[in-house]
Short mmCIF file of C-alpha atoms in Angstrom, two decimals:
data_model
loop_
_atom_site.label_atom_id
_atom_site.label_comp_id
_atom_site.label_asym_id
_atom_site.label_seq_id
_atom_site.Cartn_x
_atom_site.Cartn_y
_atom_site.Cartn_z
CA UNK A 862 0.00 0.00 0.00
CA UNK A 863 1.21 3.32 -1.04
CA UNK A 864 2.06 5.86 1.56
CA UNK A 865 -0.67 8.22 0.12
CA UNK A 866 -3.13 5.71 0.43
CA UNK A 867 -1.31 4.83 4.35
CA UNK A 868 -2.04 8.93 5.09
CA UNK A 869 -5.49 9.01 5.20
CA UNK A 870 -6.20 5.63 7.36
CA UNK A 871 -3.09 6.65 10.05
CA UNK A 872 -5.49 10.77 10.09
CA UNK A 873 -8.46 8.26 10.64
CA UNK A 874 -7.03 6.31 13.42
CA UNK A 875 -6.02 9.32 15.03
CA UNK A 876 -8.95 11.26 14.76
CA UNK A 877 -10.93 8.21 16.64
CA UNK A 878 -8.33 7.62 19.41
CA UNK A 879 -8.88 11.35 20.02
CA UNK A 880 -12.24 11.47 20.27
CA UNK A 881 -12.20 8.28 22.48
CA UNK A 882 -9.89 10.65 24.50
CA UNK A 883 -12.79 13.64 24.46
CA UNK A 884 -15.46 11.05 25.17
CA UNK A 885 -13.68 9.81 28.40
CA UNK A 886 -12.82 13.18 29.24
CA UNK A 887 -16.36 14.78 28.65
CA UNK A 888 -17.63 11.26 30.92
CA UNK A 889 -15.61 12.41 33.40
CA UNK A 890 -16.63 15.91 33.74
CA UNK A 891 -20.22 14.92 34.23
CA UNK A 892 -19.54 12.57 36.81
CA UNK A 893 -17.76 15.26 38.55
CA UNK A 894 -20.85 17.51 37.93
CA UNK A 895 -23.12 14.82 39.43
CA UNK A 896 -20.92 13.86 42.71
CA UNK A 897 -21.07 17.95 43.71
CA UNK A 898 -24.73 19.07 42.53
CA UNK A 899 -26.21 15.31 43.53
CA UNK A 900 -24.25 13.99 46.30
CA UNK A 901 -25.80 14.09 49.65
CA UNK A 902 -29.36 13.82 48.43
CA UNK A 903 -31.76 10.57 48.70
CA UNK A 904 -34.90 8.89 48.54
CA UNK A 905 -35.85 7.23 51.85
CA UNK A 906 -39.31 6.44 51.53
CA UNK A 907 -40.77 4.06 50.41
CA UNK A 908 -38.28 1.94 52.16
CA UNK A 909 -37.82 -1.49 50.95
CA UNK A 910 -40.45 -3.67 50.29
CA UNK A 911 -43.13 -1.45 52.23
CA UNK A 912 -46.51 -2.39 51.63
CA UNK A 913 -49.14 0.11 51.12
CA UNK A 914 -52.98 -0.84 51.15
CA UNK A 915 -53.98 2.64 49.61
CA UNK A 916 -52.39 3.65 46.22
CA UNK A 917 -53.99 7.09 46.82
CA UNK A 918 -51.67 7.85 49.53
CA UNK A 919 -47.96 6.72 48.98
CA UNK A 920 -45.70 9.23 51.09
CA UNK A 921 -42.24 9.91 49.64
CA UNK A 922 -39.47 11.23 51.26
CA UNK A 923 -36.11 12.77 49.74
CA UNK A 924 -33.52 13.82 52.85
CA UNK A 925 -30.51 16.37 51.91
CA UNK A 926 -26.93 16.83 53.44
CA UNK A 927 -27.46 21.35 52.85
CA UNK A 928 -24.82 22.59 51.17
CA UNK A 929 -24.80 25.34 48.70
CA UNK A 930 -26.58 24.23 46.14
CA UNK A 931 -29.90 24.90 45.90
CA UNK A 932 -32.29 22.21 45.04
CA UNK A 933 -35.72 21.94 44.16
CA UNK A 934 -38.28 18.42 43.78
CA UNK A 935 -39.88 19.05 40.51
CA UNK A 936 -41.39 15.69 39.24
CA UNK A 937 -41.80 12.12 40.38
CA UNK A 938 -42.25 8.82 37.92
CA UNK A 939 -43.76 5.95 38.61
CA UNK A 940 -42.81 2.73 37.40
CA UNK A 941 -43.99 -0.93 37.66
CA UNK A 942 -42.10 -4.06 37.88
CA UNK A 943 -43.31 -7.08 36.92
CA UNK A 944 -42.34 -10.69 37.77
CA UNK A 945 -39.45 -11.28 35.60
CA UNK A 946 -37.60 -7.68 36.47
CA UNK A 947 -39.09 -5.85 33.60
CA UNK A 948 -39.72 -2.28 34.83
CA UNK A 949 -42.39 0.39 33.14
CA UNK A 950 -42.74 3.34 33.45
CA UNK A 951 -46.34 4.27 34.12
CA UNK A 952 -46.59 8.13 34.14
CA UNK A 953 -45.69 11.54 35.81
CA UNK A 954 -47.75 11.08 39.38
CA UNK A 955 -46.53 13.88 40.70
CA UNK A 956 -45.37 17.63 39.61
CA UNK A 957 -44.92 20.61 41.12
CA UNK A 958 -42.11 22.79 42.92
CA UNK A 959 -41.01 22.02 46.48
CA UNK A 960 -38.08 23.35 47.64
CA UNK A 961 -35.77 21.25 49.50
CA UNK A 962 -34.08 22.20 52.40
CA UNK A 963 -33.10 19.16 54.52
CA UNK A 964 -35.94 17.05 54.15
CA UNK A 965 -39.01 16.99 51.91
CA UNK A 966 -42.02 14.54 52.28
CA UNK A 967 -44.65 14.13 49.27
CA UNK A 968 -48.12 12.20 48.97
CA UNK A 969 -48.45 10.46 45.51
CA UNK A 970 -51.29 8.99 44.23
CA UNK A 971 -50.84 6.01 42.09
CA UNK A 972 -53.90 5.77 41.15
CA UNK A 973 -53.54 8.32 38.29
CA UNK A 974 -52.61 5.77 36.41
CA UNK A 975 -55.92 4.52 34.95
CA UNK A 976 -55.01 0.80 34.38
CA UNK A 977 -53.18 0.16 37.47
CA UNK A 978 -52.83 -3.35 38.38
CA UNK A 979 -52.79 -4.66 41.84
CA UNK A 980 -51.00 -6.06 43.98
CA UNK A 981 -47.66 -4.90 42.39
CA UNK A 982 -44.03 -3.94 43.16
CA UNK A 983 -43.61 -0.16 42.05
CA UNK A 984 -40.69 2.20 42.31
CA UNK A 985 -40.44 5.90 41.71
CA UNK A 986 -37.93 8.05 40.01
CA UNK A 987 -37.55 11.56 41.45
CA UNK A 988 -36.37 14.36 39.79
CA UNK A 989 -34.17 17.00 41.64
CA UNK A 990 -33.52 20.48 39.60
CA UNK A 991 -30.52 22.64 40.81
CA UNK A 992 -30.79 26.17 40.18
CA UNK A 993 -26.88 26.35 39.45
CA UNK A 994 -26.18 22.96 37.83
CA UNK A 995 -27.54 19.69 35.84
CA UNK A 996 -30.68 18.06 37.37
CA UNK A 997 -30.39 14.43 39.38
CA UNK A 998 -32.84 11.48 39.28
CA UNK A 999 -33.30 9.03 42.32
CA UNK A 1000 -34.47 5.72 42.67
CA UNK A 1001 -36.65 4.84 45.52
CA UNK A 1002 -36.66 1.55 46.41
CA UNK A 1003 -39.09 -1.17 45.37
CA UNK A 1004 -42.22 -1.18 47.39
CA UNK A 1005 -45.37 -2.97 47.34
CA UNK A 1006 -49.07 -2.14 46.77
CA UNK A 1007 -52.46 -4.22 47.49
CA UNK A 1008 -55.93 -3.18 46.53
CA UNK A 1009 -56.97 -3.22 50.44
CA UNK A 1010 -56.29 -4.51 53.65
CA UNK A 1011 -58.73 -7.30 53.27
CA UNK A 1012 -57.71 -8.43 49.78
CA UNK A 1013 -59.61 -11.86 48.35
CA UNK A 1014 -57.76 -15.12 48.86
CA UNK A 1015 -56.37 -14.88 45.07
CA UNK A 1016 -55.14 -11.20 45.29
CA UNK A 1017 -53.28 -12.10 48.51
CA UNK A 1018 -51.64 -15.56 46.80
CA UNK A 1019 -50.58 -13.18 44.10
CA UNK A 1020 -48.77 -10.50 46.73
CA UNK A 1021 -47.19 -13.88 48.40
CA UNK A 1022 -45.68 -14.81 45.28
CA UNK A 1023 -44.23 -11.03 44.62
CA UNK A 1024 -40.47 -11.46 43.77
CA UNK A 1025 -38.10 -11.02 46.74
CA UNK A 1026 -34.94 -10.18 44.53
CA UNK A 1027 -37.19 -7.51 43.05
CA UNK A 1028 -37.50 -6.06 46.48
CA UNK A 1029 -33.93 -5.46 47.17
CA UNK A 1030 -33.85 -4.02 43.38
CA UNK A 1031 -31.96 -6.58 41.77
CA UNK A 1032 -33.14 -6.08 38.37
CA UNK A 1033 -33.04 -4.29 35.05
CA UNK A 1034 -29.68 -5.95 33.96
CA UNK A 1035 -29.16 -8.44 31.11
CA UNK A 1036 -26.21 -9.89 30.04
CA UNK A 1037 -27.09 -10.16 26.06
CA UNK A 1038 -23.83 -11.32 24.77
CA UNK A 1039 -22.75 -14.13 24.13
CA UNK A 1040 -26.03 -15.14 23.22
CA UNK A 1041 -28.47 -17.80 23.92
CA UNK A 1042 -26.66 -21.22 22.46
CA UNK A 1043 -23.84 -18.59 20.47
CA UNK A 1044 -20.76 -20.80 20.44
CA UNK A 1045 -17.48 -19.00 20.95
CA UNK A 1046 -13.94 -19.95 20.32
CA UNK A 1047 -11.50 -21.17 23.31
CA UNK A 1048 -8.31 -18.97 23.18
CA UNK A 1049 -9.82 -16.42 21.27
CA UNK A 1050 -10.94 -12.88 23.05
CA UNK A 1051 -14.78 -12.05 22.71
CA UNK A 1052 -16.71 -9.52 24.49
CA UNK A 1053 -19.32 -10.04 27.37
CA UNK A 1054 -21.66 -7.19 27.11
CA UNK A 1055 -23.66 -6.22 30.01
CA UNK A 1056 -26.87 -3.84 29.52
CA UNK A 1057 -28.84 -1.86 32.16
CA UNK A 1058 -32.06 -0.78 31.91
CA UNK A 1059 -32.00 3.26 33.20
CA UNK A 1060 -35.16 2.31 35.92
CA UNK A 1061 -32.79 -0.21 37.62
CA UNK A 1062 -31.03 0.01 40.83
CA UNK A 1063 -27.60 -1.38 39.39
CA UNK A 1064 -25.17 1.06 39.56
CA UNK A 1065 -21.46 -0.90 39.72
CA UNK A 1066 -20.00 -3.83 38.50
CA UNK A 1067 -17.99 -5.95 41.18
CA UNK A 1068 -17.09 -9.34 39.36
CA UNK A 1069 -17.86 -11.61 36.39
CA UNK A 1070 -17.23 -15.31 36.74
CA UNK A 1071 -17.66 -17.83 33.79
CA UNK A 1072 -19.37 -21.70 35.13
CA UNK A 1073 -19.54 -24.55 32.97
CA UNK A 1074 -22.84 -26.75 33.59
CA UNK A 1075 -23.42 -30.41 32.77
CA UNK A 1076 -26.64 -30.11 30.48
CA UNK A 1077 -27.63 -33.95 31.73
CA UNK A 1078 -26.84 -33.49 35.07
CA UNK A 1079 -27.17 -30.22 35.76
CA UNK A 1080 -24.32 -29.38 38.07
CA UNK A 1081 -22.22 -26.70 37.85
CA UNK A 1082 -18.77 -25.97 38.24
CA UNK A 1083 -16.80 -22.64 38.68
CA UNK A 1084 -14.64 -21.92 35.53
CA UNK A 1085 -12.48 -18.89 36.71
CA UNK A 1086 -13.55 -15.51 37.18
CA UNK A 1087 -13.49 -13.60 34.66
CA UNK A 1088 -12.89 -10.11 35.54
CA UNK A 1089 -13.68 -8.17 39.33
CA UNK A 1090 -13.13 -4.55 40.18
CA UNK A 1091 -15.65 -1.85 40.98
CA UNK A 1092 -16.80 -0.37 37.62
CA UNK A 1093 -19.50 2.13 37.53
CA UNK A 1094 -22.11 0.93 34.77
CA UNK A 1095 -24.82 3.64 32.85
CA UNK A 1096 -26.20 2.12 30.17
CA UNK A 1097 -23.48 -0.71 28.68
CA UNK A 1098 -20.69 -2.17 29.61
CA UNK A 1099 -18.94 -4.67 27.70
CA UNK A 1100 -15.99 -6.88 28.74
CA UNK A 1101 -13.53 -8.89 27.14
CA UNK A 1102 -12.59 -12.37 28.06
CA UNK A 1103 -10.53 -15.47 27.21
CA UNK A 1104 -11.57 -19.24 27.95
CA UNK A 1105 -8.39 -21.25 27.43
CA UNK A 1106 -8.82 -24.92 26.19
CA UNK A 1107 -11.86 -27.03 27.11
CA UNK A 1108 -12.49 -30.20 26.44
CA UNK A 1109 -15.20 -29.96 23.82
CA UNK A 1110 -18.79 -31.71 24.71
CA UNK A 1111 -21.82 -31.14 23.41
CA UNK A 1112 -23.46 -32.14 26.92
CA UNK A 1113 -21.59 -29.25 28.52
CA UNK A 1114 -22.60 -25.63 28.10
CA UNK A 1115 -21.39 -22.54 29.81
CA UNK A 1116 -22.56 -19.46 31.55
CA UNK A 1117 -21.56 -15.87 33.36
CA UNK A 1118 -22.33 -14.63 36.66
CA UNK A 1119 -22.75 -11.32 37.28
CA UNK A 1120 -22.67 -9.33 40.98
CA UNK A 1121 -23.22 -5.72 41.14
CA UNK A 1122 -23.92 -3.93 43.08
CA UNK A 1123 -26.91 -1.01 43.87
CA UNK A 1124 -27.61 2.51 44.71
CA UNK A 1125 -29.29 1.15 47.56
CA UNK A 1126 -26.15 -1.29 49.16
CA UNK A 1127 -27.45 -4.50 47.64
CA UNK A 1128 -25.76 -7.18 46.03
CA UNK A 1129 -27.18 -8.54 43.16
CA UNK A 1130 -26.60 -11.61 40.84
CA UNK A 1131 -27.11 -12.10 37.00
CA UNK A 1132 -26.70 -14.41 35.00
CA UNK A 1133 -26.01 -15.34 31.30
CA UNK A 1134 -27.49 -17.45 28.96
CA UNK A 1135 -25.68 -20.64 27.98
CA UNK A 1136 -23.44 -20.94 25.37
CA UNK A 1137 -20.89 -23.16 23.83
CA UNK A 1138 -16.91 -23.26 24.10
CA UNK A 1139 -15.29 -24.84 20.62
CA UNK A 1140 -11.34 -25.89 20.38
#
């Protein structure tokens, strides 16, 4: 290949590894932005897995450390989480101004929402607006809600069967790659990618360990782990990993486990879907 034709690919390269540069840079400003204008502030009611037996009245709470920042509550969301961890957002339940100084509590009524379904696990996202700086969103944590106090034998068998992992917000994270039966080549990097939904609690990644399960047997065995650390996690995060030589069986399938952990001081697990090591 001619220089000339060399030129343009090297300006190429460059450009890219500079705006990687600018994009880690720019990342790291507004994280900086959000730790001084959103640090200090929190959601503490609902607490965790509170029932409530009158959606009319849900009380919400957001507590502040004061410093000079001014802050005001200027919206909460409500979302719905159903059995599997899928959460929805329902609609706007609350909006308004209220200044917060150190502490600012808030009746919602979730029955704005027309086609509310009960019982249910629900969780609301508030929005803070600084006067002098970019707006935060909390999380409350999951909480619960039944039609009544003297629900019907099938309503309460329902709210029994409510997911506890859902409760301490473990949900809202998929790992999507590899995929479901992908096979993938031992000795050969390929990339783990992790996906968070933006109504879940995961904030961090802590580890990634890779299992191997016997498909007739079904026991499992720890491969190695993969990757640990503390690595904060928005949207996607993918990660790239080795498996060295297996011994190739088409009755033996592999998966990831994922911890993280939450805005709330949970530990959470995920895992994969299987997938197939080739020599």
């Amino acid at each position: 290949m001619k220089f000339s034709q060399l030129l343009p690919l090297a300006l190429v390269i460059i450009a890219l590894a500079v705006t990687l540069v600018q994009a880690d840079k720019l990342q790291d400003e507004i994280d900086a932005a959000l730790k001084k204008f959103c640090s200090g502030i929190a959601v503490t009611a609902p607490t965790k897995s509170q029932t409530f037996t009158n959606a009319k009245k849900i009380k919400v709470t957001v507590t502040r450390k004061p410093n000079a920042q001014a802050k005001v509550i200027n919206g909460v969301d409500a979302y719905s989480i159903n059995s599997k961890g899928k959460a929805t957002y329902l609609q706007t339940v609350w909006k308004g101004s209220y200044k917060l100084n150190t502490k600012a509590s808030l009746t919602v009524d979730l029955t704005k929402y027309k086609k509310l379904k009960l019982p249910g696990q629900f969780e609301f996202r508030v929005w803070v607006h600084n006067t002098a700086g970019p707006d935060c969103t909390l999380m409350s944590k999951v909480f619960k809600v039944k039609s009544s106090s003297h629900s019907n034998a099938v309503e309460e068998e329902e709210f029994q069967n409510l997911n506890g992992d859902i409760d301490r917000g473990c949900f809202g994270v998929d790992l999507t790659k590899p995929t479901i039966g992908e096979h993938v080549s031992a000795g050969s990097p390929f990339t783990v990618q992790i996906q968070r939904d933006s109504a879940a609690h995961t904030d961090s990644i802590q580890s990634l360990e890779l299992y191997k399960i016997d498909i007739k047997t079904r026991n499992s065995e720890k491969v190695q782990e993969s990757w640990s650390g503390n690595q904060s996690i928005a949207q996607m995060l993918n990660i790239k990993d080795t498996i060295p030589s297996v011994d190739a069986s088409d009755d033996v399938a592999y998966y990831y486990k994922l911890v993280s952990g939450t805005q709330h001081d949970e530990t959470c697990e995920f895992f994969s879907h299987p997938f197939y090591v080739d020599n």
